[in-house]
Coordinates of C-alpha atoms in Angstrom, one line a residue:
Chain A
M3 CA 23.1 14.5 -10.0
I4 CA 24.3 11.4 -11.7
L5 CA 27.9 10.2 -11.4
F6 CA 29.4 7.1 -13.0
D7 CA 33.0 6.4 -11.9
T8 CA 34.8 3.8 -14.0
V9 CA 31.7 1.7 -14.2
T10 CA 31.9 -1.6 -16.0
K11 CA 28.9 -3.9 -16.7
S12 CA 29.3 -7.3 -18.1
Y13 CA 26.2 -9.4 -18.8
P14 CA 26.6 -13.1 -18.2
R15 CA 27.6 -15.2 -21.2
T16 CA 29.0 -12.3 -23.1
T17 CA 32.6 -11.7 -24.0
R18 CA 32.6 -7.9 -24.3
P19 CA 31.3 -5.8 -21.4
A20 CA 28.2 -3.7 -22.2
L21 CA 29.8 -0.8 -20.5
D22 CA 33.6 -0.6 -20.2
S23 CA 35.0 1.7 -17.4
V24 CA 32.6 4.5 -18.2
S25 CA 33.1 7.7 -16.2
L26 CA 30.5 10.4 -16.6
E27 CA 29.0 13.2 -14.5
V28 CA 25.7 14.8 -15.1
E29 CA 25.1 18.0 -13.2
R30 CA 21.7 19.1 -11.8
G31 CA 19.6 20.7 -14.5
E32 CA 21.7 19.4 -17.4
F33 CA 20.3 18.0 -20.7
V34 CA 22.5 15.3 -22.0
F35 CA 22.1 13.3 -25.3
V36 CA 23.6 9.9 -25.1
V37 CA 24.2 8.7 -28.7
G38 CA 25.7 5.6 -30.1
Q39 CA 24.7 2.6 -32.1
S40 CA 22.5 -0.1 -30.9
G41 CA 24.5 -2.3 -28.5
S42 CA 26.8 0.6 -27.6
G43 CA 25.5 0.6 -24.0
K44 CA 23.0 3.4 -23.9
S45 CA 20.2 1.4 -22.4
T46 CA 22.6 -0.3 -20.0
L47 CA 23.7 3.1 -18.8
L48 CA 20.1 4.1 -18.1
R49 CA 19.2 0.8 -16.5
L50 CA 22.2 1.1 -14.2
A51 CA 21.1 4.6 -13.1
L52 CA 17.7 3.1 -12.1
K53 CA 19.4 0.2 -10.3
E54 CA 17.5 -2.2 -12.6
E55 CA 21.0 -3.6 -13.1
V56 CA 24.0 -3.7 -10.8
P57 CA 27.4 -2.8 -12.2
T58 CA 30.2 -5.4 -12.3
S59 CA 32.6 -2.8 -11.0
G60 CA 32.7 0.9 -10.4
T61 CA 30.6 3.4 -8.4
I62 CA 27.3 5.0 -9.4
L63 CA 25.8 7.9 -7.5
V64 CA 22.3 9.0 -8.3
A65 CA 20.5 11.9 -6.6
G66 CA 23.0 11.7 -3.7
R67 CA 22.7 8.0 -3.2
D68 CA 25.5 5.4 -3.7
L69 CA 23.6 2.7 -5.6
A70 CA 26.0 0.0 -4.4
T71 CA 25.1 0.5 -0.8
L72 CA 21.4 1.3 -1.4
P73 CA 19.4 -1.5 0.1
D74 CA 16.7 -3.1 -2.1
R75 CA 13.9 -1.8 0.0
K76 CA 15.1 1.8 -0.6
V77 CA 15.2 1.3 -4.4
P78 CA 11.5 2.4 -4.8
Q79 CA 12.4 5.7 -3.1
L80 CA 15.2 6.2 -5.6
R81 CA 12.9 5.5 -8.5
R82 CA 10.4 8.0 -7.3
E83 CA 13.0 10.7 -8.0
I84 CA 13.6 9.4 -11.5
G85 CA 11.1 9.5 -14.3
V86 CA 11.5 7.2 -17.3
V87 CA 10.2 7.3 -20.8
F88 CA 10.7 4.6 -23.4
Q89 CA 10.5 4.2 -27.1
D90 CA 7.4 2.0 -26.9
F91 CA 5.5 4.4 -24.5
R92 CA 4.4 1.5 -22.2
L93 CA 1.0 2.8 -21.4
L94 CA -1.8 0.7 -19.9
P95 CA -4.2 0.0 -22.8
N96 CA -7.3 -0.4 -20.7
K97 CA -6.8 2.9 -18.7
T98 CA -7.6 6.3 -19.9
V99 CA -5.0 9.1 -20.3
F100 CA -6.0 10.4 -16.9
Q101 CA -5.9 7.0 -15.3
N102 CA -2.5 6.2 -16.8
V103 CA -1.0 9.3 -15.3
A104 CA -2.9 8.9 -12.0
F105 CA -1.7 5.3 -11.8
A106 CA 1.9 6.5 -11.1
L107 CA 0.7 8.5 -8.1
Q108 CA -1.8 5.9 -6.9
V109 CA 0.7 3.1 -6.6
I110 CA 3.0 5.3 -4.4
G111 CA 0.1 6.0 -2.1
K112 CA -0.7 9.7 -3.0
S113 CA -4.0 11.0 -1.8
R114 CA -7.0 11.4 -4.1
S115 CA -6.9 15.2 -3.7
I116 CA -3.3 15.4 -4.8
I117 CA -4.1 13.3 -7.8
R118 CA -7.1 15.4 -8.7
Q119 CA -4.9 18.5 -8.6
T120 CA -1.6 17.2 -10.1
V121 CA -2.7 15.1 -13.0
P122 CA -4.6 17.8 -14.9
E123 CA -1.7 20.2 -14.3
T124 CA 0.8 17.7 -15.7
L125 CA -1.5 16.9 -18.7
A126 CA -1.6 20.6 -19.4
T127 CA 2.2 20.8 -19.3
V128 CA 2.5 18.2 -21.9
G129 CA -0.2 19.7 -24.0
L130 CA -3.0 17.1 -23.6
E131 CA -5.8 19.2 -22.2
G132 CA -9.2 17.8 -23.1
K133 CA -7.9 14.3 -23.9
E134 CA -8.1 13.0 -20.3
K135 CA -10.8 10.5 -21.1
R136 CA -9.2 9.0 -24.3
L137 CA -7.8 5.5 -24.3
P138 CA -4.2 5.1 -25.5
H139 CA -5.2 3.5 -28.8
E140 CA -7.3 6.5 -29.7
L141 CA -4.2 8.7 -29.6
S142 CA -1.5 9.3 -32.1
G143 CA 2.0 8.1 -31.4
G144 CA 3.2 11.6 -30.4
E145 CA 0.2 12.0 -28.0
Q146 CA 0.9 8.6 -26.5
Q147 CA 4.5 9.6 -25.8
R148 CA 3.2 12.8 -24.2
V149 CA 1.1 10.7 -21.9
A150 CA 4.2 8.6 -21.0
I151 CA 6.1 11.8 -20.3
A152 CA 3.3 13.1 -18.2
R153 CA 3.3 9.9 -16.2
A154 CA 7.1 10.2 -15.8
I155 CA 7.1 13.7 -14.5
V156 CA 3.8 13.7 -12.6
N157 CA 5.6 13.0 -9.3
K158 CA 8.0 15.9 -10.1
P159 CA 11.2 13.8 -10.3
A160 CA 14.6 15.4 -10.2
I161 CA 15.8 13.3 -13.1
L162 CA 14.1 12.2 -16.4
L163 CA 15.7 9.4 -18.3
A164 CA 14.4 8.9 -21.9
D165 CA 15.4 5.8 -23.8
E166 CA 15.0 6.6 -27.5
P167 CA 11.7 8.5 -26.8
T168 CA 11.4 9.5 -30.5
G169 CA 12.4 6.1 -31.9
N170 CA 8.8 5.3 -32.9
L171 CA 7.8 8.8 -34.1
D172 CA 8.0 10.7 -37.3
P173 CA 10.6 13.6 -37.6
A174 CA 8.1 16.4 -37.0
T175 CA 6.6 14.7 -34.0
S176 CA 10.0 13.9 -32.7
I177 CA 10.9 17.6 -32.7
D178 CA 7.8 18.4 -30.7
I179 CA 8.6 15.7 -28.1
V180 CA 12.2 16.9 -27.7
A181 CA 10.9 20.5 -27.5
L182 CA 8.6 19.3 -24.7
L183 CA 11.6 17.6 -22.9
D184 CA 13.6 20.8 -23.4
R185 CA 10.8 22.8 -21.7
I186 CA 10.7 20.3 -18.8
N187 CA 14.5 20.6 -18.6
R188 CA 14.2 24.4 -18.3
S189 CA 12.0 24.0 -15.3
G190 CA 14.9 22.3 -13.5
T191 CA 14.6 18.6 -14.3
T192 CA 17.9 16.9 -15.3
I193 CA 17.4 15.0 -18.5
V194 CA 19.4 12.2 -20.0
M195 CA 18.1 11.1 -23.4
A196 CA 19.5 8.2 -25.3
T197 CA 18.9 8.6 -29.0
H198 CA 20.2 8.0 -32.5
D199 CA 18.2 10.8 -34.1
E200 CA 20.9 12.8 -35.8
E201 CA 18.7 15.7 -36.7
I202 CA 17.5 16.3 -33.2
V203 CA 21.0 16.2 -31.7
N204 CA 22.3 18.5 -34.3
T205 CA 19.4 20.9 -33.9
Y206 CA 19.5 21.2 -30.1
R207 CA 23.3 21.5 -29.6
K208 CA 23.2 20.1 -26.1
R209 CA 25.9 18.1 -24.4
V210 CA 26.5 14.9 -26.2
V211 CA 28.0 11.8 -24.8
E212 CA 28.8 9.2 -27.5
L213 CA 29.2 5.6 -26.6
R214 CA 30.7 3.0 -28.7
L215 CA 31.1 -0.6 -27.7
G216 CA 30.6 0.3 -24.1
Q217 CA 33.1 3.1 -24.0
V218 CA 32.8 6.9 -23.9
M219 CA 34.1 8.0 -27.3
R220 CA 33.2 11.6 -26.9
D221 CA 31.8 13.9 -24.2
Q222 CA 31.2 17.3 -25.7
S223 CA 29.1 20.3 -24.7
R224 CA 27.0 21.7 -27.5
G225 CA 27.9 18.7 -29.7
G226 CA 26.5 17.3 -32.9
Y227 CA 25.5 13.7 -33.6
G228 CA 28.7 12.7 -35.2
I229 CA 31.8 15.0 -35.6
A230 CA 34.8 13.3 -37.0
S231 CA 37.2 15.8 -35.5
S232 CA 35.9 15.3 -32.1
V233 CA 36.8 11.6 -32.0
V234 CA 39.3 11.1 -29.2
P235 CA 41.7 8.2 -29.8
H236 CA 41.5 5.2 -27.5
G237 CA 43.2 5.7 -24.1
E238 CA 42.7 9.5 -24.3
R239 CA 39.0 9.6 -23.5
P240 CA 38.0 13.0 -22.1
R241 CA 37.5 13.2 -18.4
P242 CA 33.9 13.7 -17.3
R243 CA 32.9 17.3 -17.5
S244 CA 32.2 19.1 -14.3
S245 CA 30.9 22.3 -15.6
G246 CA 27.2 23.2 -15.2
M247 CA 24.6 23.7 -17.9
P248 CA 26.1 24.5 -21.3
P249 CA 25.3 28.0 -22.3
R250 CA 22.9 28.4 -25.2
E251 CA 25.1 30.3 -27.5
P252 CA 23.7 31.2 -30.9
G253 CA 25.8 30.8 -34.0
M254 CA 27.6 27.6 -33.1
P255 CA 29.7 26.2 -35.9
P256 CA 27.6 23.6 -37.7
A257 CA 28.4 20.0 -37.1
E258 CA 30.3 18.2 -39.7
P259 CA 28.2 15.3 -41.0
G260 CA 29.4 11.8 -41.1
M261 CA 30.3 9.0 -38.7
P262 CA 33.7 8.8 -37.0
P263 CA 35.7 6.2 -38.8
R264 CA 35.4 2.7 -37.3
E265 CA 38.6 1.4 -35.9
P266 CA 39.9 -1.8 -37.3
G267 CA 39.2 -4.9 -35.3
E268 CA 36.0 -3.4 -33.8
T269 CA 33.0 -5.7 -34.1
G270 CA 29.6 -4.9 -33.0
P271 CA 26.2 -6.4 -33.6
V272 CA 26.2 -6.2 -37.4
T273 CA 22.5 -6.6 -38.1
R274 CA 21.4 -3.6 -36.3
Q275 CA 24.3 -1.4 -37.3
R276 CA 23.6 -1.2 -41.0
P277 CA 20.5 1.0 -41.0
E278 CA 22.0 3.4 -38.6
V279 CA 25.1 3.9 -40.6
S280 CA 23.1 4.7 -43.7
E281 CA 20.9 6.9 -41.6
V282 CA 23.8 8.9 -40.4
T283 CA 25.6 9.2 -43.7
R284 CA 22.6 9.8 -45.8
Chain B
M24 CA -7.5 6.4 -1.0
R25 CA -4.8 3.8 -1.0
A26 CA -7.2 1.2 0.5
T27 CA -9.9 1.9 -2.1
F28 CA -7.3 1.8 -4.9
M29 CA -5.9 -1.5 -3.6
L30 CA -9.4 -3.1 -3.2
G31 CA -10.2 -2.0 -6.7
E32 CA -7.1 -3.6 -8.0
I33 CA -7.9 -6.9 -6.2
G34 CA -11.4 -6.8 -7.5
N35 CA -10.2 -6.2 -11.0
G36 CA -7.7 -9.0 -10.7
L37 CA -10.4 -11.5 -9.5
R38 CA -12.8 -10.4 -12.3
R39 CA -10.2 -10.7 -15.0
N40 CA -9.1 -14.1 -13.8
V41 CA -12.4 -15.8 -13.1
S42 CA -11.6 -19.2 -14.5
M43 CA -8.4 -19.5 -12.5
V44 CA -10.0 -18.2 -9.4
V45 CA -12.8 -20.7 -9.7
S46 CA -10.3 -23.6 -10.1
V47 CA -8.4 -22.5 -7.1
V48 CA -11.6 -22.2 -5.1
L49 CA -12.7 -25.7 -6.1
V50 CA -9.4 -27.4 -5.5
T51 CA -9.1 -25.7 -2.2
M52 CA -12.6 -26.7 -1.3
I53 CA -12.1 -30.4 -2.1
S54 CA -8.7 -30.5 -0.3
M55 CA -10.1 -28.8 2.8
Y56 CA -13.2 -31.0 2.8
L57 CA -11.1 -34.1 2.8
L58 CA -8.9 -32.7 5.4
G59 CA -11.9 -31.8 7.5
L60 CA -13.3 -35.4 7.1
G61 CA -10.0 -36.8 8.2
L62 CA -9.9 -34.6 11.3
L63 CA -13.5 -35.3 12.1
A64 CA -12.9 -39.0 11.9
Q65 CA -10.1 -38.6 14.4
R66 CA -12.4 -36.7 16.7
Q67 CA -15.0 -39.4 16.3
V68 CA -12.5 -42.0 17.4
D69 CA -11.5 -39.9 20.4
T70 CA -15.2 -39.2 21.3
M71 CA -16.0 -42.9 21.1
K72 CA -12.9 -43.9 23.1
D73 CA -13.9 -41.5 25.9
Y74 CA -17.4 -42.9 25.8
W75 CA -16.6 -46.5 25.6
F76 CA -13.5 -46.9 27.8
D77 CA -15.7 -45.9 30.7
R78 CA -18.2 -48.5 29.8
V79 CA -16.0 -51.2 28.4
Q80 CA -16.7 -54.5 30.0
V81 CA -15.7 -58.1 29.8
S82 CA -18.8 -60.3 29.2
I83 CA -18.8 -63.8 30.6
F84 CA -21.7 -65.5 28.7
L85 CA -23.2 -68.4 30.5
C86 CA -24.7 -71.4 28.9
V87 CA -28.4 -71.6 28.0
D88 CA -30.4 -74.6 27.0
K89 CA -29.2 -75.9 23.6
S90 CA -26.3 -73.4 23.7
L91 CA -24.0 -73.5 20.7
Y92 CA -20.8 -72.9 22.8
P93 CA -18.8 -76.1 22.8
N94 CA -17.9 -75.7 26.5
C95 CA -21.6 -75.9 27.4
A96 CA -22.1 -79.3 25.9
G97 CA -25.7 -78.4 25.3
A98 CA -26.7 -78.0 28.9
A99 CA -27.7 -74.7 30.6
T100 CA -25.6 -73.3 33.5
T101 CA -26.9 -74.5 36.9
P102 CA -27.6 -72.0 39.6
A103 CA -24.8 -73.6 41.7
Q104 CA -22.3 -73.0 38.9
R105 CA -23.6 -69.4 38.6
D106 CA -23.1 -68.7 42.3
Q107 CA -19.6 -70.2 42.1
L108 CA -18.6 -67.9 39.3
Q109 CA -20.1 -64.9 41.0
A110 CA -18.2 -65.6 44.2
Q111 CA -15.0 -66.1 42.2
L112 CA -15.5 -62.7 40.5
E113 CA -16.1 -61.0 43.8
Q114 CA -12.8 -62.4 45.0
M115 CA -10.9 -60.9 42.2
K116 CA -11.4 -57.3 43.3
P117 CA -9.6 -54.8 42.9
T118 CA -8.8 -56.1 39.4
V119 CA -12.5 -56.3 38.9
K120 CA -14.2 -53.0 39.5
D121 CA -17.7 -54.0 39.3
V122 CA -19.8 -57.1 38.5
Y123 CA -23.4 -57.3 37.6
Y124 CA -25.6 -60.1 36.4
E125 CA -27.7 -59.7 33.3
S126 CA -30.3 -62.2 32.7
Q127 CA -31.5 -63.5 29.3
A128 CA -34.7 -61.4 29.6
Q129 CA -32.8 -58.3 30.5
A130 CA -30.4 -58.7 27.6
Y131 CA -33.3 -59.1 25.3
A132 CA -35.1 -56.0 26.6
R133 CA -31.9 -54.0 26.3
F134 CA -31.5 -55.1 22.7
K135 CA -35.1 -54.3 21.9
E136 CA -34.6 -50.8 23.4
Q137 CA -31.4 -50.2 21.4
F138 CA -32.7 -51.3 18.1
K139 CA -36.3 -50.1 18.4
N140 CA -35.9 -48.1 15.2
S141 CA -34.4 -50.9 13.3
P142 CA -35.9 -54.1 11.8
L143 CA -33.3 -56.0 13.7
G144 CA -35.2 -55.3 16.9
D145 CA -38.3 -57.1 15.6
Q146 CA -36.6 -60.1 14.3
A147 CA -34.6 -61.0 17.4
T148 CA -36.1 -63.6 19.8
E149 CA -35.3 -63.9 23.5
R150 CA -33.7 -67.3 22.9
A151 CA -30.9 -65.7 20.9
F152 CA -29.6 -64.1 24.1
A153 CA -27.7 -65.6 27.0
D154 CA -27.3 -64.8 30.7
S155 CA -24.1 -63.1 31.4
F156 CA -21.8 -61.5 34.0
R157 CA -20.9 -58.0 33.0
V158 CA -17.5 -57.3 34.5
S159 CA -15.9 -53.9 34.4
L160 CA -12.2 -53.7 35.1
N161 CA -10.2 -51.1 36.8
D162 CA -7.7 -51.4 34.0
P163 CA -9.3 -52.4 30.7
G164 CA -6.0 -53.9 29.6
K165 CA -6.2 -56.6 32.3
Y166 CA -8.6 -58.7 30.2
D167 CA -6.2 -61.7 30.1
V168 CA -6.5 -62.2 33.8
I169 CA -10.3 -62.7 33.5
A170 CA -10.0 -64.7 30.3
S171 CA -7.5 -67.2 31.7
S172 CA -9.5 -67.7 34.9
F173 CA -12.9 -68.2 33.3
Q174 CA -12.4 -69.5 29.8
G175 CA -13.4 -73.1 29.8
A176 CA -14.7 -73.0 33.5
P177 CA -17.8 -75.1 34.1
G178 CA -21.0 -73.3 33.0
V179 CA -19.1 -70.6 31.0
G180 CA -20.0 -70.4 27.3
K181 CA -17.6 -67.7 26.2
V182 CA -15.5 -64.9 27.6
Q183 CA -15.7 -61.8 25.4
D184 CA -13.7 -58.6 25.7
Q185 CA -15.6 -55.7 24.3
K186 CA -12.4 -53.7 24.1
Q187 CA -11.1 -56.1 21.4
L188 CA -14.3 -55.5 19.4
L189 CA -13.9 -51.8 19.9
D190 CA -10.2 -51.9 19.0
K191 CA -11.1 -53.5 15.6
F192 CA -13.6 -50.7 15.1
F193 CA -11.1 -48.0 16.1
T194 CA -8.5 -49.5 13.8
F195 CA -11.1 -49.2 11.0
M196 CA -11.9 -45.7 11.9
N197 CA -8.2 -44.8 12.0
V198 CA -7.7 -46.2 8.5
V199 CA -10.6 -44.2 7.3
S200 CA -9.3 -41.1 9.0
W201 CA -5.7 -41.5 7.7
S202 CA -6.8 -42.3 4.2
A203 CA -8.9 -39.1 4.2
I204 CA -5.9 -37.1 5.5
S205 CA -3.5 -38.6 3.0
L206 CA -5.9 -37.8 0.2
A207 CA -6.2 -34.3 1.7
V208 CA -2.4 -33.9 1.7
L209 CA -2.3 -34.8 -2.0
M210 CA -5.1 -32.3 -2.7
V211 CA -3.3 -29.7 -0.7
V212 CA -0.2 -30.2 -2.8
C213 CA -2.5 -29.9 -5.8
A214 CA -4.0 -26.7 -4.5
T215 CA -0.6 -25.2 -3.7
L216 CA 0.7 -26.0 -7.2
L217 CA -2.4 -24.5 -8.7
M218 CA -2.1 -21.4 -6.7
A219 CA 1.5 -21.0 -7.8
T220 CA 0.6 -21.6 -11.4
T221 CA -2.2 -19.1 -11.2
I222 CA 0.1 -16.5 -9.7
R223 CA 2.7 -17.1 -12.4
Q224 CA 0.2 -16.7 -15.1
T225 CA -1.3 -13.6 -13.5
A226 CA 2.1 -12.1 -13.0
F227 CA 2.9 -12.7 -16.6
S228 CA -0.4 -11.2 -17.9
R229 CA 0.2 -8.2 -15.7
R230 CA 3.8 -7.7 -16.3
R231 CA 3.2 -4.3 -18.0
E232 CA 1.4 -3.0 -14.9
T233 CA 3.9 -4.3 -12.5
G234 CA 6.8 -3.0 -14.7
I235 CA 5.3 0.5 -14.6
M236 CA 4.7 0.2 -10.8
R237 CA 8.3 -0.7 -10.4
L238 CA 9.5 2.1 -12.5
V239 CA 7.5 4.8 -10.8
G240 CA 8.8 3.5 -7.4
A241 CA 5.9 1.6 -6.0
S242 CA 7.0 -0.4 -2.9
N243 CA 7.3 -4.2 -3.2
L244 CA 4.4 -4.6 -0.8
T245 CA 2.2 -2.4 -3.1
I246 CA 3.2 -4.5 -6.1
Q247 CA 2.8 -7.9 -4.5
F248 CA -0.2 -7.2 -2.2
P249 CA -2.9 -7.6 -4.9
F250 CA -1.5 -10.9 -6.0
I251 CA -1.3 -12.2 -2.5
M252 CA -4.8 -11.0 -1.6
E253 CA -6.3 -12.5 -4.7
T254 CA -4.9 -15.9 -3.8
V255 CA -5.9 -15.5 -0.1
V256 CA -9.5 -14.5 -1.1
S257 CA -9.9 -17.5 -3.4
A258 CA -8.5 -19.8 -0.8
I259 CA -10.8 -18.4 1.9
I260 CA -13.8 -18.9 -0.3
G261 CA -12.7 -22.5 -1.0
A262 CA -12.1 -23.3 2.6
G263 CA -15.3 -21.6 3.6
L264 CA -17.3 -23.7 1.1
A265 CA -15.5 -26.8 2.4
M266 CA -16.5 -26.0 6.0
W267 CA -20.0 -25.4 5.0
L268 CA -20.1 -28.8 3.2
L269 CA -18.6 -30.4 6.2
Y270 CA -21.2 -28.8 8.4
A271 CA -23.9 -30.1 6.1
T272 CA -22.4 -33.6 6.1
V273 CA -22.3 -33.7 9.9
R274 CA -25.7 -32.0 10.4
Y275 CA -27.6 -34.2 8.0
G276 CA -25.4 -37.3 7.7
I277 CA -24.4 -37.8 11.4
S278 CA -26.6 -35.7 13.7
G279 CA -29.6 -36.2 11.5
Y280 CA -29.3 -39.8 10.6
L281 CA -26.5 -41.9 12.2
S282 CA -27.2 -40.7 15.8
N283 CA -30.8 -41.7 15.5
A284 CA -30.0 -45.0 14.0
L285 CA -27.3 -46.0 16.5
L286 CA -28.4 -44.6 19.9
D287 CA -25.8 -46.0 22.3
T288 CA -22.8 -44.5 20.5
A289 CA -21.5 -41.1 21.0
F290 CA -21.2 -39.2 17.8
I291 CA -19.4 -36.0 16.9
G292 CA -21.7 -33.0 16.2
T293 CA -21.7 -29.8 14.3
A294 CA -19.9 -28.2 17.3
D295 CA -16.8 -30.2 16.2
V296 CA -17.0 -28.7 12.8
V297 CA -17.2 -25.2 14.3
L298 CA -14.2 -26.2 16.4
I299 CA -11.9 -27.2 13.5
A300 CA -13.1 -24.6 11.0
P301 CA -10.9 -21.7 12.3
W302 CA -7.8 -23.9 12.2
V303 CA -8.5 -25.1 8.7
I304 CA -9.3 -21.6 7.4
G305 CA -6.3 -20.1 9.2
G306 CA -4.1 -22.8 7.8
V307 CA -5.3 -22.2 4.3
V308 CA -4.7 -18.4 4.7
L309 CA -1.1 -19.2 5.8
L310 CA -0.7 -21.6 2.9
A311 CA -1.9 -19.0 0.4
I312 CA 0.3 -16.3 1.8
F313 CA 3.4 -18.5 1.8
T314 CA 2.7 -20.0 -1.6
S315 CA 2.1 -16.6 -3.3
G316 CA 5.0 -15.0 -1.5
F317 CA 7.3 -17.7 -2.6
T318 CA 6.0 -17.7 -6.2
L319 CA 6.2 -13.9 -6.5
R320 CA 9.8 -13.9 -5.3
R321 CA 10.6 -16.2 -8.2
Y322 CA 8.4 -14.8 -10.9
L323 CA 7.8 -11.1 -10.1
R324 CA 11.0 -9.1 -10.2
V325 CA 10.9 -6.2 -7.9

């Protein structure tokens, strides 16, 4: 469904690439957590999949399309097959819940009858029945994120990309939101969720791809947030998995807490690292 | 559905942006009004040229009693001198197309008729006019031939080329016309920049909407169309008002006033406004589409 083959992305005026020969394959119907500190390349990964950015080198295939050869006028077609959810919800403040979700269909030219049928269905899926006429500021953060998710899936995309969707939410609400994403995943939608919510990753035991400084440090099915033993030394990064959905086995060994040791000489953006380190090792 | 949705978006955009829309409308109106004036002045020159170059004549004024022309030496032209001049003119065909003699009384009557609505007509006396030969030429440029033959001849007061008088007038009209057009060009630059600024600002204030549209896969046309249409609608309103103002100017200023005051001159009419209006409005629409397209390319990532 999504294939990254030795993808490198360097932003102008930076010394270190945001992504450094990343190879990754996500199968249809998978649920993947992408973890890593701020600046590790999670968002760049998602933006590349949307063709919001173009890689410096390497090949990206999304939903059967080679993004390098995809002409600009076909990019909207690609994005219609990908739903996106953000940390900051990005709802339109002057439109109601219904209108926010309907907007995604209106701007791609769907008919009024399709909108009247699909939008209430989708709102029911995300658990917002009866709140169609509310404005975003009248909703809680969790409800706003549900609206954003409804907007992302209303056109029934094959892929849902979530960029730290629980970043603004309290732990209990975060669990609800991921449970919702899990339900959407079970109906066949491929989900890639960037996060640094340790608890969620450890609870769900999905496939975990850990990025650090733009490189894949770990690609593990049924992984935890940070497992010291799973750190693969430099140069021996695991090849992209090609198996299908990870089986949901009960009784997995619990994840060992703690961050993998930082290698000497590695420097990242310091200011944003501190809280995450403490969050992980608390 | 799609059309209703788009129209709604355009309407919302115009409502939310009233002050900018009004400024675009006004600047477009003024620029198009000036441009229209310039174009109409050009048409006026053309109209008058058509009218006058058929009628342009060389006048050979004869001497009257106590004439002020130095060549007359205070004495009136004798009938013999007059017949001599007439014969000489007849000989000069085909350079000369036509000759007719206008007496002092006829000249006075013609003047009275022309200026019957003006106080000038009442003040003039017959003595202020002179007998003259009105000579029309096959080629109005051959004035020199007549002038060299008759200037200073016995009984001739003055040889006057109407074309030279008209040329002065046409030069003046051209200056007026080009000044108006130059001002209009400046104003068009102004209007273009204002449209671009408006779009930039609108694109910025709506970046959330356009960002979402982009993410859910709206086509570039869908994203840009409301911006372009808002500019086009403002520009059309502005140009429409300008044409209406121009129509009023011609209707009440020229057809309603000048034409009555100056009867023997051909003036442009409201038909000329109707003639230039589609071009001006069409031009404004193209300008708006081009400006907004270019600005959106720079400021609205798609």
